[in-house]
Amino acid sequence: MDHRLWTMVQNYLCMKKRYYLIIIFSLLCSITSAQDKKAPAYPLITHNTYFSIWSFTHDLNASPTKHWTGNDQSLLGLIKVDGTIYRFMGKESKQYKSILPASDEKSYQCKYTETEPKGDWTDMPYDDGSWKSGAAPFTDDKEKAKTLWTSKNIWVRRTFTINDLNIDKLFLKIHNDDNVEVYLNGKEIYDFKGWTNDFKLIAIKDKFKNKLKVGENVLAIHCANTAGGAWLDAGLVDEVKAQASPVLLAKQKSVDINATQTIYNFECVGVDLAVVFTSPLLMNDLNIFSRPVSYISYVVRANDGRKHNVKVFFSASSSVAVNNPVQQVTTQKYATKTLAILKAGTIEQPVLKKKGDDLRIDWGYMYVAAPKSTDVAQYITSEQGCVSSFLNGNIKSTVKNGRELALNTILSFGSVGGAAKERFVELGYDDLYSVQYFNQNLKPWWKLNRNASIEKELNTAAAEYTSVMQKCDSFNKNMHNAAKKAGGEKYAYLCDLAYRQSIAAHQLLKSPKGEILFLSKENFSNGSINTVDVTYPSAPLYLIYNPKLLEGMLNGIFQYCGSHKWTNNFAAHDLGTYPLANGQTYGENMPVEESGNMIILTAAIAKAEGNARYARRHWKTLSTWVDFLDKAGFDPSSQLCTDDFAGHLARNANLSIKAIVAIGAYASLAEQLRHRAIAKKYRDIANIMVGKWMKMADAGDHYSLVFERPDTWSQKYNLVWDKVLKLNLFPAKVYKTEVNYYLTKQNAFGLPLDSRKTYTKSDWILWTATLADNQKDFKALVDPVYKYAAETPTHVPLSDWHETTDGKQVGFQARSVVGGYFMKFLDGKWRK
């Protein structure tokens, strides 16, 4: 530590208030070590799939902060040093003015036909008098349709009048499912093959914008529903030109990510600033773990030996509490004995009324709180006016209800010199009810006490700030060091990246039966809730830190499969579409996949807990599934596995391994439960299958993707449970042969999933690498995944499905499956 920093520590220790020691020491350590970590995106506020805010750029002040789905959820941070203002967090979201409102803003009627029209139906003079009249949205969703559309094609004409052509930048605002062609006054302005889950803004070139004219215009659209759902709704908006601003950019010097925190360091003229985002997801304390409150801490000190007057401005957009920015919100400013609080939520409050993937929460309320003991001022403005309010010193609320509002907090640090000063704000969310579980709405875990309230959670979080930060600091260091010991520094950083992301794709609850539930959302996929083959790759993280949470991922599936609602002799795929867990909604079963997953994970719980009591509770169901695997698991028929994006596959050797390992795991559980004869029976079955498998998958220098197809290969990631659970079914030479072969098949950004494509799944690479019997081979397989995480050109929350040739995302993001990165860590822990 250099002399300047040491002097700062001495000055600080002379202060009576030791309250801020942990934050300042973390700041000093990060400055001294000059950490600047690269990530696809940076977690800021991470609690569950709805309360999950990220920076999609390396520099915190380079873009608006976003929900993991990519929609803006703006958190804005400014610092005033004497008379100069710098922006260090976020960026003002772009503002749009409707020229032709879509139905989310205002109901409208237009002409439509489901019969292909003749003539130039896209031009203004066209006679559409024989067409029907209908209101948008046009959809096959009977609950949401203003006009029901169930045919394959629809043609729509919407005439509108414009009186002012003073338009800066024109955008098409469209929600289409599926293929769409859009025309403005007869000229095609957009052609897209595919679908959107919500409205998207498409920039229109000036040459097409110039087709608008004073008076009547027509927007004409053809939409073709090629498969699945159908939807069409569109309008036009103008991007409001941003006003020139005197605000400067703070210079970001570094960013570091650990398990529970993201830490930024900035430099302004005269002052250094550290900003620490802490989501205290500590699995050994479910009260803290489930509390929906994150801290944003600010540490400032002079960097030039002088005194400076410092204020920090924090603005949180009401977009945190809406699904769509046009939704009307209501706000409130109030206080408890210890906290100043701002609150916002939609006026509508449609609790648990929406389901699906690309959605944000629009029920419940967001909260911004700060201790009253510090010099704090709070007020509410429009989003567009929040920065100017701080610039002009106008700190009175100007609005209570409306759209796109801002909850503003000013923290005064007074005169700041070489001794650091620290303040924090809290960002919390009360979702009222989190999930519908077999037709019963469930409150989140933190509300189990009937006297619970968000104000109590905010107050407790503030009172426990110092101790929680100390616990987080201790956990962060211990987890990183343990991961580093297991797999090296690059591996440890992958675990740091994965920790909060995996947890924040779940919600913690208690079932009506009193069982723990930890339900995942299949993010950026199909939005399923409690998908078994999402739980399966996620499991290692929870087996290490709290296997009860893994029980919470299995309990709902066991309940469902043991009920009259499920009549199959294999495990279900999911419990529904998030947040409605009322029964499977995925269109196709994965019988071998999910049955194998459930048995293996139950055995893993027994290993983690040191007993098979959990298995005993579900022995009848497990026995049904193992008998199914005995009959249908070894040489699987054409079916989907967890890698369903790769399509159906028969004779899948890796899926066969899953069945074999599951049968062996069941035998191990039977042995623990002292069912000796049953244990021997299934152990013998598994051993016989292994011998057959080695012959049928033998491809010389590797084992095949498909039985008796030596020209194919695949990652045999399911083998890892044989090793980790110490089942000893497959001989070590199988592991060695596969690993040696994989080392010859790698690309710059990792090992492909199999011989069919060059894309991969990074969670499976980490499992495959754990099969290696030495650190050199493990590192050789893992380092390209680190390269992907650090260098991918796709800046979204960590994707587990990427291209190994260029590091680009193929699909998926923000998913819980990155908990699988902890497999090497788990293996090391269980081998002690």
PDB file of C-alpha atoms in Angstrom, residues 473-687:
ATOM      1  CA  ASP A 473     -16.784  -9.443   2.582  1.00  0.00           C
ATOM      2  CA  SER A 474     -15.891 -12.629   4.449  1.00  0.00           C
ATOM      3  CA  PHE A 475     -18.001 -14.794   2.159  1.00  0.00           C
ATOM      4  CA  ASN A 476     -16.655 -13.170  -1.003  1.00  0.00           C
ATOM      5  CA  LYS A 477     -13.059 -13.850  -0.002  1.00  0.00           C
ATOM      6  CA  ASN A 478     -13.698 -17.387   1.223  1.00  0.00           C
ATOM      7  CA  MET A 479     -15.652 -18.385  -1.859  1.00  0.00           C
ATOM      8  CA  HIS A 480     -13.121 -16.935  -4.273  1.00  0.00           C
ATOM      9  CA  ASN A 481     -10.192 -18.525  -2.479  1.00  0.00           C
ATOM     10  CA  ALA A 482     -11.892 -21.932  -2.315  1.00  0.00           C
ATOM     11  CA  ALA A 483     -12.744 -21.773  -6.027  1.00  0.00           C
ATOM     12  CA  LYS A 484      -9.201 -20.672  -6.819  1.00  0.00           C
ATOM     13  CA  LYS A 485      -7.814 -23.605  -4.863  1.00  0.00           C
ATOM     14  CA  ALA A 486     -10.112 -25.957  -6.777  1.00  0.00           C
ATOM     15  CA  GLY A 487      -9.440 -24.677 -10.293  1.00  0.00           C
ATOM     16  CA  GLY A 488      -7.206 -21.603 -10.447  1.00  0.00           C
ATOM     17  CA  GLU A 489      -7.734 -17.844 -10.658  1.00  0.00           C
ATOM     18  CA  LYS A 490      -9.622 -17.809 -13.966  1.00  0.00           C
ATOM     19  CA  TYR A 491     -11.935 -20.546 -12.755  1.00  0.00           C
ATOM     20  CA  ALA A 492     -12.559 -18.611  -9.532  1.00  0.00           C
ATOM     21  CA  TYR A 493     -13.554 -15.537 -11.513  1.00  0.00           C
ATOM     22  CA  LEU A 494     -16.062 -17.567 -13.524  1.00  0.00           C
ATOM     23  CA  CYS A 495     -17.577 -18.641 -10.204  1.00  0.00           C
ATOM     24  CA  ASP A 496     -17.689 -14.994  -9.082  1.00  0.00           C
ATOM     25  CA  LEU A 497     -19.574 -14.108 -12.271  1.00  0.00           C
ATOM     26  CA  ALA A 498     -22.005 -16.988 -11.873  1.00  0.00           C
ATOM     27  CA  TYR A 499     -22.964 -16.627  -8.211  1.00  0.00           C
ATOM     28  CA  ARG A 500     -25.496 -13.779  -8.178  1.00  0.00           C
ATOM     29  CA  GLN A 501     -26.787 -14.540 -11.665  1.00  0.00           C
ATOM     30  CA  SER A 502     -27.739 -18.090 -10.758  1.00  0.00           C
ATOM     31  CA  ILE A 503     -29.466 -17.151  -7.514  1.00  0.00           C
ATOM     32  CA  ALA A 504     -31.343 -14.208  -9.046  1.00  0.00           C
ATOM     33  CA  ALA A 505     -33.115 -16.500 -11.522  1.00  0.00           C
ATOM     34  CA  HIS A 506     -35.073 -18.006  -8.583  1.00  0.00           C
ATOM     35  CA  GLN A 507     -37.679 -17.016  -6.033  1.00  0.00           C
ATOM     36  CA  LEU A 508     -37.716 -18.374  -2.469  1.00  0.00           C
ATOM     37  CA  LEU A 509     -41.109 -19.333  -0.993  1.00  0.00           C
ATOM     38  CA  LYS A 510     -42.820 -21.833   1.268  1.00  0.00           C
ATOM     39  CA  SER A 511     -45.487 -24.162  -0.102  1.00  0.00           C
ATOM     40  CA  PRO A 512     -48.943 -24.489   1.484  1.00  0.00           C
ATOM     41  CA  LYS A 513     -47.648 -27.820   2.876  1.00  0.00           C
ATOM     42  CA  GLY A 514     -44.821 -25.996   4.616  1.00  0.00           C
ATOM     43  CA  GLU A 515     -42.074 -27.175   2.243  1.00  0.00           C
ATOM     44  CA  ILE A 516     -39.327 -24.914   0.995  1.00  0.00           C
ATOM     45  CA  LEU A 517     -39.677 -23.867  -2.647  1.00  0.00           C
ATOM     46  CA  PHE A 518     -36.867 -22.305  -4.669  1.00  0.00           C
ATOM     47  CA  LEU A 519     -38.441 -21.890  -8.073  1.00  0.00           C
ATOM     48  CA  SER A 520     -36.440 -20.943 -11.155  1.00  0.00           C
ATOM     49  CA  LYS A 521     -37.483 -19.100 -14.260  1.00  0.00           C
ATOM     50  CA  GLU A 522     -36.075 -20.388 -17.543  1.00  0.00           C
ATOM     51  CA  ASN A 523     -34.821 -16.948 -18.551  1.00  0.00           C
ATOM     52  CA  PHE A 524     -34.430 -15.965 -22.192  1.00  0.00           C
ATOM     53  CA  SER A 525     -35.792 -19.306 -23.324  1.00  0.00           C
ATOM     54  CA  ASN A 526     -39.448 -20.230 -22.918  1.00  0.00           C
ATOM     55  CA  GLY A 527     -40.096 -18.748 -19.487  1.00  0.00           C
ATOM     56  CA  SER A 528     -40.915 -22.084 -17.844  1.00  0.00           C
ATOM     57  CA  ILE A 529     -41.034 -22.227 -14.054  1.00  0.00           C
ATOM     58  CA  ASN A 530     -39.108 -24.890 -12.133  1.00  0.00           C
ATOM     59  CA  THR A 531     -37.728 -26.621 -15.239  1.00  0.00           C
ATOM     60  CA  VAL A 532     -36.023 -29.836 -14.129  1.00  0.00           C
ATOM     61  CA  ASP A 533     -33.272 -29.684 -16.739  1.00  0.00           C
ATOM     62  CA  VAL A 534     -32.503 -26.131 -15.608  1.00  0.00           C
ATOM     63  CA  THR A 535     -32.309 -27.256 -11.997  1.00  0.00           C
ATOM     64  CA  TYR A 536     -29.942 -30.064 -13.001  1.00  0.00           C
ATOM     65  CA  PRO A 537     -27.069 -27.882 -14.271  1.00  0.00           C
ATOM     66  CA  SER A 538     -27.676 -25.258 -11.563  1.00  0.00           C
ATOM     67  CA  ALA A 539     -27.329 -27.743  -8.697  1.00  0.00           C
ATOM     68  CA  PRO A 540     -23.593 -27.682  -7.812  1.00  0.00           C
ATOM     69  CA  LEU A 541     -23.708 -24.155  -6.357  1.00  0.00           C
ATOM     70  CA  TYR A 542     -26.551 -25.046  -3.987  1.00  0.00           C
ATOM     71  CA  LEU A 543     -25.115 -28.412  -3.016  1.00  0.00           C
ATOM     72  CA  ILE A 544     -22.061 -26.527  -1.762  1.00  0.00           C
ATOM     73  CA  TYR A 545     -23.790 -23.758   0.183  1.00  0.00           C
ATOM     74  CA  ASN A 546     -27.313 -24.904   1.080  1.00  0.00           C
ATOM     75  CA  PRO A 547     -28.729 -28.218  -0.183  1.00  0.00           C
ATOM     76  CA  LYS A 548     -32.106 -27.254   1.304  1.00  0.00           C
ATOM     77  CA  LEU A 549     -32.408 -24.807  -1.582  1.00  0.00           C
ATOM     78  CA  LEU A 550     -31.907 -27.703  -3.992  1.00  0.00           C
ATOM     79  CA  GLU A 551     -34.673 -29.547  -2.160  1.00  0.00           C
ATOM     80  CA  GLY A 552     -36.715 -26.430  -2.848  1.00  0.00           C
ATOM     81  CA  MET A 553     -36.069 -26.923  -6.565  1.00  0.00           C
ATOM     82  CA  LEU A 554     -37.276 -30.541  -6.445  1.00  0.00           C
ATOM     83  CA  ASN A 555     -40.204 -30.371  -4.015  1.00  0.00           C
ATOM     84  CA  GLY A 556     -42.706 -28.964  -6.495  1.00  0.00           C
ATOM     85  CA  ILE A 557     -41.860 -31.589  -9.112  1.00  0.00           C
ATOM     86  CA  PHE A 558     -42.243 -34.395  -6.589  1.00  0.00           C
ATOM     87  CA  GLN A 559     -45.614 -32.980  -5.483  1.00  0.00           C
ATOM     88  CA  TYR A 560     -46.848 -32.578  -9.057  1.00  0.00           C
ATOM     89  CA  CYS A 561     -45.673 -36.007 -10.230  1.00  0.00           C
ATOM     90  CA  GLY A 562     -47.247 -37.629  -7.188  1.00  0.00           C
ATOM     91  CA  SER A 563     -50.636 -36.054  -7.866  1.00  0.00           C
ATOM     92  CA  HIS A 564     -53.534 -37.018 -10.118  1.00  0.00           C
ATOM     93  CA  LYS A 565     -52.499 -34.207 -12.474  1.00  0.00           C
ATOM     94  CA  TRP A 566     -49.524 -36.246 -13.705  1.00  0.00           C
ATOM     95  CA  THR A 567     -50.231 -39.737 -15.032  1.00  0.00           C
ATOM     96  CA  ASN A 568     -46.884 -40.624 -16.651  1.00  0.00           C
ATOM     97  CA  ASN A 569     -44.299 -43.037 -15.259  1.00  0.00           C
ATOM     98  CA  PHE A 570     -41.492 -40.541 -15.803  1.00  0.00           C
ATOM     99  CA  ALA A 571     -40.720 -37.106 -14.406  1.00  0.00           C
ATOM    100  CA  ALA A 572     -42.326 -33.863 -15.604  1.00  0.00           C
ATOM    101  CA  HIS A 573     -40.359 -31.177 -17.403  1.00  0.00           C
ATOM    102  CA  ASP A 574     -41.656 -28.113 -15.514  1.00  0.00           C
ATOM    103  CA  LEU A 575     -44.458 -26.738 -13.362  1.00  0.00           C
ATOM    104  CA  GLY A 576     -45.797 -24.148 -15.803  1.00  0.00           C
ATOM    105  CA  THR A 577     -44.889 -20.757 -17.223  1.00  0.00           C
ATOM    106  CA  TYR A 578     -43.444 -18.239 -14.786  1.00  0.00           C
ATOM    107  CA  PRO A 579     -44.897 -17.070 -12.444  1.00  0.00           C
ATOM    108  CA  LEU A 580     -47.779 -19.564 -12.703  1.00  0.00           C
ATOM    109  CA  ALA A 581     -46.774 -22.982 -11.371  1.00  0.00           C
ATOM    110  CA  ASN A 582     -50.010 -24.850 -12.018  1.00  0.00           C
ATOM    111  CA  GLY A 583     -48.677 -27.763 -14.066  1.00  0.00           C
ATOM    112  CA  GLN A 584     -46.437 -28.465 -17.046  1.00  0.00           C
ATOM    113  CA  THR A 585     -46.873 -26.199 -20.054  1.00  0.00           C
ATOM    114  CA  TYR A 586     -43.852 -27.235 -22.133  1.00  0.00           C
ATOM    115  CA  GLY A 587     -45.200 -28.889 -25.246  1.00  0.00           C
ATOM    116  CA  GLU A 588     -43.131 -32.073 -25.171  1.00  0.00           C
ATOM    117  CA  ASN A 589     -41.843 -34.442 -22.518  1.00  0.00           C
ATOM    118  CA  MET A 590     -38.196 -35.328 -21.903  1.00  0.00           C
ATOM    119  CA  PRO A 591     -38.752 -38.667 -20.173  1.00  0.00           C
ATOM    120  CA  VAL A 592     -35.199 -39.997 -19.830  1.00  0.00           C
ATOM    121  CA  GLU A 593     -33.711 -36.559 -19.244  1.00  0.00           C
ATOM    122  CA  GLU A 594     -35.950 -35.448 -16.400  1.00  0.00           C
ATOM    123  CA  SER A 595     -36.274 -38.826 -14.666  1.00  0.00           C
ATOM    124  CA  GLY A 596     -32.499 -39.196 -14.644  1.00  0.00           C
ATOM    125  CA  ASN A 597     -32.053 -35.639 -13.406  1.00  0.00           C
ATOM    126  CA  MET A 598     -34.430 -36.071 -10.480  1.00  0.00           C
ATOM    127  CA  ILE A 599     -32.839 -39.312  -9.288  1.00  0.00           C
ATOM    128  CA  ILE A 600     -29.267 -38.009  -9.613  1.00  0.00           C
ATOM    129  CA  LEU A 601     -30.075 -34.778  -7.782  1.00  0.00           C
ATOM    130  CA  THR A 602     -31.829 -36.647  -4.986  1.00  0.00           C
ATOM    131  CA  ALA A 603     -28.675 -38.749  -4.569  1.00  0.00           C
ATOM    132  CA  ALA A 604     -26.602 -35.547  -4.576  1.00  0.00           C
ATOM    133  CA  ILE A 605     -28.766 -34.128  -1.780  1.00  0.00           C
ATOM    134  CA  ALA A 606     -28.152 -37.302   0.230  1.00  0.00           C
ATOM    135  CA  LYS A 607     -24.422 -36.867  -0.328  1.00  0.00           C
ATOM    136  CA  ALA A 608     -24.513 -33.207   0.728  1.00  0.00           C
ATOM    137  CA  GLU A 609     -26.677 -33.801   3.799  1.00  0.00           C
ATOM    138  CA  GLY A 610     -25.001 -37.005   4.890  1.00  0.00           C
ATOM    139  CA  ASN A 611     -28.227 -39.023   4.932  1.00  0.00           C
ATOM    140  CA  ALA A 612     -30.968 -40.280   2.608  1.00  0.00           C
ATOM    141  CA  ARG A 613     -33.968 -38.966   4.520  1.00  0.00           C
ATOM    142  CA  TYR A 614     -35.045 -36.769   1.611  1.00  0.00           C
ATOM    143  CA  ALA A 615     -34.958 -39.800  -0.711  1.00  0.00           C
ATOM    144  CA  ARG A 616     -37.016 -41.845   1.755  1.00  0.00           C
ATOM    145  CA  ARG A 617     -39.828 -39.276   1.566  1.00  0.00           C
ATOM    146  CA  HIS A 618     -40.042 -39.766  -2.214  1.00  0.00           C
ATOM    147  CA  TRP A 619     -39.012 -43.415  -2.535  1.00  0.00           C
ATOM    148  CA  LYS A 620     -42.178 -44.558  -4.286  1.00  0.00           C
ATOM    149  CA  THR A 621     -41.845 -41.913  -7.012  1.00  0.00           C
ATOM    150  CA  LEU A 622     -38.105 -42.506  -7.399  1.00  0.00           C
ATOM    151  CA  SER A 623     -38.757 -46.220  -7.771  1.00  0.00           C
ATOM    152  CA  THR A 624     -41.275 -45.595 -10.551  1.00  0.00           C
ATOM    153  CA  TRP A 625     -38.765 -43.464 -12.413  1.00  0.00           C
ATOM    154  CA  VAL A 626     -35.863 -45.895 -12.038  1.00  0.00           C
ATOM    155  CA  ASP A 627     -37.996 -48.705 -13.457  1.00  0.00           C
ATOM    156  CA  PHE A 628     -38.780 -46.489 -16.429  1.00  0.00           C
ATOM    157  CA  LEU A 629     -35.058 -45.833 -16.960  1.00  0.00           C
ATOM    158  CA  ASP A 630     -34.316 -49.550 -16.686  1.00  0.00           C
ATOM    159  CA  LYS A 631     -36.734 -50.177 -19.558  1.00  0.00           C
ATOM    160  CA  ALA A 632     -36.219 -47.089 -21.746  1.00  0.00           C
ATOM    161  CA  GLY A 633     -33.062 -45.316 -20.648  1.00  0.00           C
ATOM    162  CA  PHE A 634     -30.117 -47.290 -21.969  1.00  0.00           C
ATOM    163  CA  ASP A 635     -30.660 -46.907 -25.722  1.00  0.00           C
ATOM    164  CA  PRO A 636     -32.986 -43.894 -25.871  1.00  0.00           C
ATOM    165  CA  SER A 637     -35.533 -43.545 -28.636  1.00  0.00           C
ATOM    166  CA  SER A 638     -35.730 -40.295 -30.603  1.00  0.00           C
ATOM    167  CA  GLN A 639     -36.443 -37.607 -28.035  1.00  0.00           C
ATOM    168  CA  LEU A 640     -35.314 -34.280 -26.666  1.00  0.00           C
ATOM    169  CA  CYS A 641     -32.743 -33.899 -23.926  1.00  0.00           C
ATOM    170  CA  THR A 642     -31.773 -30.771 -22.012  1.00  0.00           C
ATOM    171  CA  ASP A 643     -29.997 -29.524 -25.145  1.00  0.00           C
ATOM    172  CA  ASP A 644     -33.368 -29.326 -26.883  1.00  0.00           C
ATOM    173  CA  PHE A 645     -32.197 -26.530 -29.170  1.00  0.00           C
ATOM    174  CA  ALA A 646     -30.116 -29.201 -30.967  1.00  0.00           C
ATOM    175  CA  GLY A 647     -33.281 -31.143 -31.828  1.00  0.00           C
ATOM    176  CA  HIS A 648     -34.457 -34.705 -31.378  1.00  0.00           C
ATOM    177  CA  LEU A 649     -31.864 -37.440 -31.274  1.00  0.00           C
ATOM    178  CA  ALA A 650     -32.137 -41.211 -31.012  1.00  0.00           C
ATOM    179  CA  ARG A 651     -29.477 -43.457 -29.465  1.00  0.00           C
ATOM    180  CA  ASN A 652     -27.920 -40.513 -27.627  1.00  0.00           C
ATOM    181  CA  ALA A 653     -24.870 -41.915 -25.807  1.00  0.00           C
ATOM    182  CA  ASN A 654     -24.659 -39.010 -23.333  1.00  0.00           C
ATOM    183  CA  LEU A 655     -28.357 -39.354 -22.464  1.00  0.00           C
ATOM    184  CA  SER A 656     -27.738 -43.064 -21.975  1.00  0.00           C
ATOM    185  CA  ILE A 657     -25.011 -42.183 -19.458  1.00  0.00           C
ATOM    186  CA  LYS A 658     -27.552 -40.122 -17.542  1.00  0.00           C
ATOM    187  CA  ALA A 659     -29.860 -43.126 -17.289  1.00  0.00           C
ATOM    188  CA  ILE A 660     -27.016 -45.423 -16.200  1.00  0.00           C
ATOM    189  CA  VAL A 661     -25.719 -42.988 -13.586  1.00  0.00           C
ATOM    190  CA  ALA A 662     -29.262 -42.412 -12.298  1.00  0.00           C
ATOM    191  CA  ILE A 663     -29.784 -46.167 -11.886  1.00  0.00           C
ATOM    192  CA  GLY A 664     -26.453 -46.398 -10.049  1.00  0.00           C
ATOM    193  CA  ALA A 665     -27.416 -43.406  -7.892  1.00  0.00           C
ATOM    194  CA  TYR A 666     -30.719 -45.071  -7.039  1.00  0.00           C
ATOM    195  CA  ALA A 667     -28.780 -48.181  -5.994  1.00  0.00           C
ATOM    196  CA  SER A 668     -26.602 -45.994  -3.754  1.00  0.00           C
ATOM    197  CA  LEU A 669     -29.693 -44.485  -2.136  1.00  0.00           C
ATOM    198  CA  ALA A 670     -31.172 -47.955  -1.606  1.00  0.00           C
ATOM    199  CA  GLU A 671     -27.964 -48.987   0.132  1.00  0.00           C
ATOM    200  CA  GLN A 672     -28.130 -45.946   2.426  1.00  0.00           C
ATOM    201  CA  LEU A 673     -31.747 -46.837   3.238  1.00  0.00           C
ATOM    202  CA  ARG A 674     -30.653 -50.444   3.894  1.00  0.00           C
ATOM    203  CA  HIS A 675     -32.645 -51.884   1.040  1.00  0.00           C
ATOM    204  CA  ARG A 676     -29.778 -54.271   0.324  1.00  0.00           C
ATOM    205  CA  ALA A 677     -31.450 -56.498  -2.264  1.00  0.00           C
ATOM    206  CA  ILE A 678     -32.788 -53.524  -4.202  1.00  0.00           C
ATOM    207  CA  ALA A 679     -29.375 -51.871  -4.089  1.00  0.00           C
ATOM    208  CA  LYS A 680     -27.695 -54.979  -5.513  1.00  0.00           C
ATOM    209  CA  LYS A 681     -30.317 -55.400  -8.218  1.00  0.00           C
ATOM    210  CA  TYR A 682     -29.914 -51.905  -9.601  1.00  0.00           C
ATOM    211  CA  ARG A 683     -26.174 -51.776  -9.140  1.00  0.00           C
ATOM    212  CA  ASP A 684     -25.940 -54.938 -11.244  1.00  0.00           C
ATOM    213  CA  ILE A 685     -28.242 -53.416 -13.876  1.00  0.00           C
ATOM    214  CA  ALA A 686     -26.059 -50.296 -14.064  1.00  0.00           C
ATOM    215  CA  ASN A 687     -22.838 -52.320 -14.310  1.00  0.00           C
TER     216      ASN A 687
END
